PDB file of C-alpha atoms in Angstrom:
ATOM      1  CA  MET A 862      62.466  54.105 -14.040  1.00 47.00           C
ATOM      2  CA  THR A 863      60.904  50.769 -13.012  1.00 50.00           C
ATOM      3  CA  ASP A 864      61.257  47.619 -15.106  1.00 49.00           C
ATOM      4  CA  ILE A 865      57.658  47.867 -16.238  1.00 50.00           C
ATOM      5  CA  ASP A 866      58.022  51.520 -17.249  1.00 51.00           C
ATOM      6  CA  PHE A 867      61.088  50.484 -19.185  1.00 45.00           C
ATOM      7  CA  TYR A 868      59.037  47.756 -20.897  1.00 50.00           C
ATOM      8  CA  ILE A 869      56.214  50.160 -21.841  1.00 50.00           C
ATOM      9  CA  GLU A 870      58.704  52.679 -23.171  1.00 49.00           C
ATOM     10  CA  GLY A 871      60.385  49.875 -25.085  1.00 46.00           C
ATOM     11  CA  ILE A 872      57.134  48.958 -26.841  1.00 48.00           C
ATOM     12  CA  GLN A 873      56.547  52.572 -27.784  1.00 48.00           C
ATOM     13  CA  GLN A 874      60.150  53.417 -28.683  1.00 48.00           C
ATOM     14  CA  LEU A 875      61.820  50.132 -29.577  1.00 46.00           C
ATOM     15  CA  PRO A 876      64.479  51.676 -31.885  1.00 47.00           C
ATOM     16  CA  ALA A 877      65.613  53.931 -29.031  1.00 50.00           C
ATOM     17  CA  ILE A 878      65.877  50.960 -26.657  1.00 45.00           C
ATOM     18  CA  ILE A 879      67.950  49.047 -29.190  1.00 45.00           C
ATOM     19  CA  GLU A 880      70.330  51.988 -29.522  1.00 51.00           C
ATOM     20  CA  ARG A 881      71.037  51.982 -25.754  1.00 55.00           C
ATOM     21  CA  GLY A 882      73.098  48.843 -26.076  1.00 51.00           C
ATOM     22  CA  ASP A 883      73.140  45.185 -25.106  1.00 56.00           C
ATOM     23  CA  GLU A 884      72.110  45.669 -21.468  1.00 57.00           C
ATOM     24  CA  ALA A 885      68.981  47.641 -22.399  1.00 53.00           C
ATOM     25  CA  ARG A 886      68.052  45.144 -25.095  1.00 56.00           C
ATOM     26  CA  GLU A 887      68.467  42.214 -22.724  1.00 64.00           C
ATOM     27  CA  LYS A 888      66.375  43.909 -20.027  1.00 64.00           C
ATOM     28  CA  PHE A 889      63.581  44.668 -22.470  1.00 59.00           C
ATOM     29  CA  ALA A 890      63.722  41.142 -23.899  1.00 66.00           C
ATOM     30  CA  GLU A 891      63.455  39.614 -20.399  1.00 71.00           C
ATOM     31  CA  ILE A 892      60.367  41.617 -19.437  1.00 73.00           C
ATOM     32  CA  PHE A 893      58.846  41.091 -22.881  1.00 75.00           C
ATOM     33  CA  MET A 894      59.255  37.314 -22.529  1.00 80.00           C
ATOM     34  CA  GLU A 895      57.578  37.353 -19.117  1.00 85.00           C
ATOM     35  CA  PHE A 896      54.463  38.850 -20.707  1.00 84.00           C
ATOM     36  CA  VAL A 897      54.679  36.471 -23.674  1.00 86.00           C
ATOM     37  CA  GLN A 898      54.790  33.530 -21.272  1.00 90.00           C
ATOM     38  CA  LEU A 899      51.876  34.963 -19.280  1.00 92.00           C
ATOM     39  CA  GLN A 900      49.732  35.257 -22.394  1.00 92.00           C
ATOM     40  CA  HIS A 901      50.761  31.787 -23.560  1.00 94.00           C
ATOM     41  CA  LEU A 902      49.580  30.359 -20.244  1.00 96.00           C
ATOM     42  CA  TYR A 903      46.152  31.976 -20.524  1.00 97.00           C
ATOM     43  CA  GLU A 904      45.835  31.172 -24.214  1.00 97.00           C
ATOM     44  CA  SER A 905      46.547  27.529 -23.358  1.00 97.00           C
ATOM     45  CA  ALA A 906      43.892  27.606 -20.616  1.00 98.00           C
ATOM     46  CA  ILE A 907      41.387  28.894 -23.168  1.00 98.00           C
ATOM     47  CA  GLU A 908      42.252  26.001 -25.480  1.00 97.00           C
ATOM     48  CA  VAL A 909      41.724  23.488 -22.664  1.00 98.00           C
ATOM     49  CA  VAL A 910      38.208  24.817 -22.040  1.00 98.00           C
ATOM     50  CA  ARG A 911      37.356  25.156 -25.752  1.00 98.00           C
ATOM     51  CA  THR A 912      38.432  21.570 -26.393  1.00 97.00           C
ATOM     52  CA  TYR A 913      36.305  20.288 -23.517  1.00 98.00           C
ATOM     53  CA  LEU A 914      33.282  22.286 -24.700  1.00 98.00           C
ATOM     54  CA  ASN A 915      33.646  20.903 -28.220  1.00 97.00           C
ATOM     55  CA  ILE A 916      33.838  17.369 -26.830  1.00 97.00           C
ATOM     56  CA  LEU A 917      30.683  17.967 -24.765  1.00 96.00           C
ATOM     57  CA  ASP A 918      28.888  19.381 -27.786  1.00 97.00           C
ATOM     58  CA  SER A 919      29.822  16.370 -29.938  1.00 97.00           C
ATOM     59  CA  GLU A 920      28.845  13.882 -27.236  1.00 96.00           C
ATOM     60  CA  PHE A 921      25.487  15.626 -26.786  1.00 95.00           C
ATOM     61  CA  ASN A 922      24.885  15.378 -30.526  1.00 95.00           C
ATOM     62  CA  ILE A 923      25.627  11.652 -30.519  1.00 96.00           C
ATOM     63  CA  LYS A 924      23.236  11.027 -27.630  1.00 92.00           C
ATOM     64  CA  PHE A 925      20.414  13.429 -28.506  1.00 90.00           C
ATOM     65  CA  GLN A 926      20.915  14.218 -32.219  1.00 91.00           C
ATOM     66  CA  ARG A 927      21.383  17.925 -31.678  1.00 93.00           C
ATOM     67  CA  ASN A 928      24.060  20.339 -30.554  1.00 95.00           C
ATOM     68  CA  PRO A 929      23.446  22.507 -27.475  1.00 96.00           C
ATOM     69  CA  ILE A 930      26.204  24.972 -28.406  1.00 98.00           C
ATOM     70  CA  HIS A 931      25.629  27.460 -31.205  1.00 97.00           C
ATOM     71  CA  ASN A 932      28.964  29.262 -31.001  1.00 97.00           C
ATOM     72  CA  ILE A 933      32.126  29.634 -28.909  1.00 98.00           C
ATOM     73  CA  GLU A 934      34.148  32.839 -28.869  1.00 97.00           C
ATOM     74  CA  SER A 935      37.257  33.598 -26.850  1.00 97.00           C
ATOM     75  CA  ARG A 936      39.333  36.639 -26.006  1.00 96.00           C
ATOM     76  CA  LEU A 937      42.674  37.268 -24.371  1.00 96.00           C
ATOM     77  CA  LYS A 938      43.628  40.569 -22.780  1.00 94.00           C
ATOM     78  CA  SER A 939      46.630  42.257 -24.366  1.00 90.00           C
ATOM     79  CA  SER A 940      49.662  43.212 -22.282  1.00 85.00           C
ATOM     80  CA  ASP A 941      48.587  46.855 -22.532  1.00 85.00           C
ATOM     81  CA  SER A 942      45.115  46.031 -21.184  1.00 90.00           C
ATOM     82  CA  ILE A 943      46.586  43.992 -18.340  1.00 90.00           C
ATOM     83  CA  ILE A 944      48.928  46.828 -17.386  1.00 86.00           C
ATOM     84  CA  GLU A 945      46.118  49.394 -17.552  1.00 89.00           C
ATOM     85  CA  LYS A 946      43.835  47.313 -15.343  1.00 93.00           C
ATOM     86  CA  LEU A 947      46.560  46.813 -12.725  1.00 90.00           C
ATOM     87  CA  ARG A 948      47.128  50.571 -12.729  1.00 88.00           C
ATOM     88  CA  ARG A 949      43.423  51.260 -12.198  1.00 93.00           C
ATOM     89  CA  LYS A 950      43.464  48.894  -9.228  1.00 94.00           C
ATOM     90  CA  ASN A 951      46.663  50.494  -7.838  1.00 94.00           C
ATOM     91  CA  ILE A 952      48.432  47.130  -7.959  1.00 92.00           C
ATOM     92  CA  PRO A 953      52.189  47.030  -8.663  1.00 87.00           C
ATOM     93  CA  ILE A 954      52.572  46.085 -12.297  1.00 82.00           C
ATOM     94  CA  SER A 955      54.123  42.699 -13.012  1.00 84.00           C
ATOM     95  CA  PRO A 956      53.096  39.477 -14.741  1.00 88.00           C
ATOM     96  CA  GLU A 957      53.012  37.738 -11.348  1.00 90.00           C
ATOM     97  CA  ASN A 958      50.653  40.344  -9.875  1.00 92.00           C
ATOM     98  CA  ALA A 959      48.455  40.004 -12.936  1.00 93.00           C
ATOM     99  CA  ARG A 960      48.158  36.274 -12.266  1.00 93.00           C
ATOM    100  CA  LYS A 961      47.379  36.821  -8.571  1.00 94.00           C
ATOM    101  CA  ASN A 962      44.881  39.666  -8.923  1.00 96.00           C
ATOM    102  CA  LEU A 963      43.130  39.501 -12.307  1.00 96.00           C
ATOM    103  CA  LEU A 964      40.494  36.886 -13.078  1.00 96.00           C
ATOM    104  CA  ASP A 965      39.443  38.111 -16.515  1.00 95.00           C
ATOM    105  CA  ILE A 966      42.645  37.877 -18.558  1.00 97.00           C
ATOM    106  CA  ALA A 967      41.176  34.904 -20.436  1.00 98.00           C
ATOM    107  CA  GLY A 968      37.529  34.812 -21.426  1.00 98.00           C
ATOM    108  CA  ILE A 969      35.153  32.511 -23.302  1.00 98.00           C
ATOM    109  CA  ARG A 970      31.600  33.230 -24.416  1.00 98.00           C
ATOM    110  CA  VAL A 971      29.386  30.223 -25.111  1.00 98.00           C
ATOM    111  CA  THR A 972      26.159  30.807 -27.020  1.00 98.00           C
ATOM    112  CA  CYS A 973      23.490  28.124 -26.595  1.00 97.00           C
ATOM    113  CA  TYR A 974      20.146  27.480 -28.272  1.00 97.00           C
ATOM    114  CA  TYR A 975      17.984  27.041 -25.183  1.00 97.00           C
ATOM    115  CA  ILE A 976      18.065  28.135 -21.555  1.00 96.00           C
ATOM    116  CA  SER A 977      18.200  24.511 -20.412  1.00 95.00           C
ATOM    117  CA  ASP A 978      21.394  24.063 -22.449  1.00 97.00           C
ATOM    118  CA  ILE A 979      23.066  26.825 -20.417  1.00 97.00           C
ATOM    119  CA  TYR A 980      22.554  24.933 -17.164  1.00 97.00           C
ATOM    120  CA  VAL A 981      23.725  21.638 -18.679  1.00 96.00           C
ATOM    121  CA  ILE A 982      26.960  23.241 -19.875  1.00 97.00           C
ATOM    122  CA  ALA A 983      27.486  25.085 -16.573  1.00 97.00           C
ATOM    123  CA  GLU A 984      26.955  21.894 -14.581  1.00 97.00           C
ATOM    124  CA  MET A 985      29.394  19.889 -16.718  1.00 96.00           C
ATOM    125  CA  LEU A 986      32.065  22.558 -16.367  1.00 97.00           C
ATOM    126  CA  SER A 987      31.507  22.732 -12.607  1.00 96.00           C
ATOM    127  CA  GLN A 988      31.623  18.963 -12.108  1.00 95.00           C
ATOM    128  CA  ARG A 989      34.825  18.280 -14.006  1.00 95.00           C
ATOM    129  CA  ASP A 990      37.224  17.069 -11.318  1.00 95.00           C
ATOM    130  CA  ASP A 991      40.286  18.998 -12.494  1.00 96.00           C
ATOM    131  CA  PHE A 992      38.410  22.309 -12.851  1.00 97.00           C
ATOM    132  CA  THR A 993      37.897  24.420  -9.739  1.00 97.00           C
ATOM    133  CA  VAL A 994      35.053  26.936  -9.640  1.00 97.00           C
ATOM    134  CA  ILE A 995      36.328  30.260  -8.289  1.00 97.00           C
ATOM    135  CA  LYS A 996      33.151  32.281  -8.809  1.00 97.00           C
ATOM    136  CA  GLN A 997      29.736  31.789 -10.340  1.00 97.00           C
ATOM    137  CA  LYS A 998      26.794  34.117 -10.863  1.00 98.00           C
ATOM    138  CA  ASP A 999      23.420  33.365 -12.372  1.00 98.00           C
ATOM    139  CA  TYR A1000      22.245  36.535 -14.100  1.00 98.00           C
ATOM    140  CA  ILE A1001      19.420  34.561 -15.731  1.00 97.00           C
ATOM    141  CA  LYS A1002      17.510  33.880 -12.536  1.00 96.00           C
ATOM    142  CA  SER A1003      18.667  37.221 -11.107  1.00 97.00           C
ATOM    143  CA  PRO A1004      19.166  39.661 -14.014  1.00 97.00           C
ATOM    144  CA  LYS A1005      21.216  42.815 -13.615  1.00 95.00           C
ATOM    145  CA  PRO A1006      19.219  46.064 -13.212  1.00 94.00           C
ATOM    146  CA  SER A1007      19.937  46.849 -16.872  1.00 92.00           C
ATOM    147  CA  GLY A1008      18.162  43.660 -17.940  1.00 95.00           C
ATOM    148  CA  TYR A1009      21.381  41.775 -18.735  1.00 96.00           C
ATOM    149  CA  ARG A1010      21.061  37.978 -18.560  1.00 97.00           C
ATOM    150  CA  SER A1011      23.825  35.404 -18.711  1.00 98.00           C
ATOM    151  CA  TYR A1012      25.416  32.683 -16.606  1.00 98.00           C
ATOM    152  CA  HIS A1013      28.940  33.529 -15.454  1.00 98.00           C
ATOM    153  CA  LEU A1014      31.609  31.129 -14.260  1.00 98.00           C
ATOM    154  CA  ILE A1015      35.253  31.654 -13.398  1.00 98.00           C
ATOM    155  CA  ILE A1016      37.111  28.360 -13.262  1.00 98.00           C
ATOM    156  CA  ASN A1017      40.721  27.519 -12.498  1.00 98.00           C
ATOM    157  CA  VAL A1018      42.022  25.444 -15.389  1.00 98.00           C
ATOM    158  CA  PRO A1019      45.042  23.105 -15.323  1.00 97.00           C
ATOM    159  CA  VAL A1020      47.614  23.736 -18.035  1.00 97.00           C
ATOM    160  CA  TYR A1021      50.329  21.148 -18.663  1.00 94.00           C
ATOM    161  CA  LEU A1022      53.450  22.986 -19.776  1.00 91.00           C
ATOM    162  CA  ALA A1023      56.742  21.342 -20.705  1.00 88.00           C
ATOM    163  CA  ALA A1024      58.256  21.799 -17.239  1.00 85.00           C
ATOM    164  CA  LYS A1025      55.248  21.675 -14.927  1.00 91.00           C
ATOM    165  CA  LYS A1026      51.492  21.764 -14.436  1.00 94.00           C
ATOM    166  CA  THR A1027      50.096  25.149 -13.537  1.00 95.00           C
ATOM    167  CA  PHE A1028      46.670  26.760 -13.294  1.00 96.00           C
ATOM    168  CA  ALA A1029      45.028  29.798 -14.853  1.00 97.00           C
ATOM    169  CA  PRO A1030      41.523  31.236 -14.344  1.00 97.00           C
ATOM    170  CA  VAL A1031      39.168  31.475 -17.304  1.00 98.00           C
ATOM    171  CA  GLU A1032      36.026  33.612 -17.230  1.00 98.00           C
ATOM    172  CA  ILE A1033      33.130  31.886 -19.014  1.00 98.00           C
ATOM    173  CA  GLN A1034      29.863  33.539 -20.018  1.00 98.00           C
ATOM    174  CA  ILE A1035      27.063  31.219 -21.134  1.00 98.00           C
ATOM    175  CA  ARG A1036      23.930  32.661 -22.734  1.00 98.00           C
ATOM    176  CA  THR A1037      21.306  31.972 -25.364  1.00 98.00           C
ATOM    177  CA  ILE A1038      21.381  33.433 -28.866  1.00 97.00           C
ATOM    178  CA  ALA A1039      18.644  35.864 -27.826  1.00 96.00           C
ATOM    179  CA  MET A1040      20.533  36.972 -24.695  1.00 97.00           C
ATOM    180  CA  ASP A1041      23.677  37.463 -26.759  1.00 97.00           C
ATOM    181  CA  PHE A1042      21.770  39.530 -29.329  1.00 95.00           C
ATOM    182  CA  TRP A1043      20.571  41.934 -26.622  1.00 96.00           C
ATOM    183  CA  ALA A1044      23.930  42.086 -24.820  1.00 95.00           C
ATOM    184  CA  SER A1045      25.835  42.827 -28.043  1.00 93.00           C
ATOM    185  CA  LEU A1046      23.570  45.726 -29.006  1.00 91.00           C
ATOM    186  CA  GLU A1047      23.475  47.093 -25.462  1.00 90.00           C
ATOM    187  CA  HIS A1048      27.277  46.973 -25.352  1.00 86.00           C
ATOM    188  CA  GLN A1049      27.480  48.998 -28.576  1.00 86.00           C
ATOM    189  CA  LEU A1050      25.135  51.627 -27.181  1.00 84.00           C
ATOM    190  CA  LYS A1051      27.337  52.046 -24.102  1.00 75.00           C
ATOM    191  CA  TYR A1052      29.978  53.602 -26.329  1.00 72.00           C
ATOM    192  CA  LYS A1053      27.635  56.504 -27.057  1.00 64.00           C
ATOM    193  CA  PRO A1054      28.093  59.670 -24.974  1.00 67.00           C
ATOM    194  CA  SER A1055      26.741  59.100 -21.470  1.00 63.00           C
ATOM    195  CA  SER A1056      24.330  62.002 -21.948  1.00 61.00           C
ATOM    196  CA  ALA A1057      22.691  60.094 -24.814  1.00 72.00           C
ATOM    197  CA  ILE A1058      21.641  57.204 -22.550  1.00 78.00           C
ATOM    198  CA  THR A1059      18.761  58.780 -20.656  1.00 84.00           C
ATOM    199  CA  PRO A1060      16.796  56.986 -17.902  1.00 87.00           C
ATOM    200  CA  GLU A1061      13.978  56.582 -20.432  1.00 90.00           C
ATOM    201  CA  ILE A1062      16.257  54.824 -22.891  1.00 88.00           C
ATOM    202  CA  SER A1063      17.677  52.618 -20.124  1.00 89.00           C
ATOM    203  CA  GLU A1064      14.118  51.602 -19.242  1.00 93.00           C
ATOM    204  CA  GLU A1065      13.374  50.799 -22.889  1.00 93.00           C
ATOM    205  CA  LEU A1066      16.486  48.625 -23.083  1.00 93.00           C
ATOM    206  CA  LYS A1067      15.381  46.791 -19.953  1.00 95.00           C
ATOM    207  CA  GLN A1068      11.930  46.205 -21.466  1.00 96.00           C
ATOM    208  CA  CYS A1069      13.578  44.825 -24.606  1.00 95.00           C
ATOM    209  CA  ALA A1070      15.573  42.422 -22.440  1.00 96.00           C
ATOM    210  CA  GLU A1071      12.387  41.260 -20.716  1.00 96.00           C
ATOM    211  CA  ARG A1072      10.612  40.646 -24.032  1.00 96.00           C
ATOM    212  CA  ILE A1073      13.611  38.717 -25.319  1.00 95.00           C
ATOM    213  CA  SER A1074      13.572  36.655 -22.119  1.00 96.00           C
ATOM    214  CA  GLU A1075       9.903  35.854 -22.674  1.00 97.00           C
ATOM    215  CA  THR A1076      10.729  34.720 -26.205  1.00 96.00           C
ATOM    216  CA  ASP A1077      13.519  32.512 -24.858  1.00 96.00           C
ATOM    217  CA  LEU A1078      11.089  30.858 -22.447  1.00 96.00           C
ATOM    218  CA  GLN A1079       8.495  30.399 -25.176  1.00 96.00           C
ATOM    219  CA  MET A1080      11.020  28.795 -27.526  1.00 95.00           C
ATOM    220  CA  GLN A1081      12.110  26.492 -24.710  1.00 94.00           C
ATOM    221  CA  LYS A1082       8.485  25.502 -24.128  1.00 93.00           C
ATOM    222  CA  ILE A1083       7.914  24.802 -27.825  1.00 94.00           C
ATOM    223  CA  TYR A1084      11.059  22.665 -27.971  1.00 92.00           C
ATOM    224  CA  MET A1085       9.933  20.640 -24.979  1.00 90.00           C
ATOM    225  CA  GLN A1086       6.430  20.155 -26.441  1.00 91.00           C
ATOM    226  CA  ILE A1087       7.783  18.954 -29.775  1.00 90.00           C
ATOM    227  CA  ASN A1088      10.127  16.497 -28.074  1.00 85.00           C
ATOM    228  CA  ASP A1089       7.641  15.378 -25.400  1.00 79.00           C
ATOM    229  CA  LEU A1090       9.808  16.698 -22.595  1.00 72.00           C
ATOM    230  CA  ASP A1091       7.828  17.753 -19.554  1.00 64.00           C
TER     231      ASP A1091
END
């Protein structure tokens, strides 16, 4: 039995592990702490990005009397999800391999009011000198075939721990309220049986995304007209 198998069994059958004696308990505790420390690192990276986004939002409000950010949500993969994803990728399971091979352990979704706000936020995140952009994809200018629109960034974030500075990647999705509305409903529908999502329904969902995009552009235009921004 590998250490990681022992850890998984320990989560599922903790009383049995405890009964095996001090050596088994210590082994389980060691592996458990490695995953706790891994999640603490990524949770801290999320907090670094959230704090910076809140500062940007407040500064924007001071300068322009409005907030570009409607909402910020974050998520952190559980140990079980991390292990399952490493298995699917046929990568030896360990906290260190998770750090080296997975870029979506930590995630943040930023919902903005206008399309222009998305690009302002993305640019500020990209230009911060202690953030390093690992990947970026503009699904607004180039939507996915399904109609999905959003701006994606993966940035390496510095985390100052007690003993040292280290880095952790954070996946950031930036979209408007309208884009988020469509993506949330489309995500729910994906949990229906695959046979229920016919090509006709997929086409209807894509058309909905296009109409929502048109509304986004119209709202942006109205905002610019009201504020004399050409």
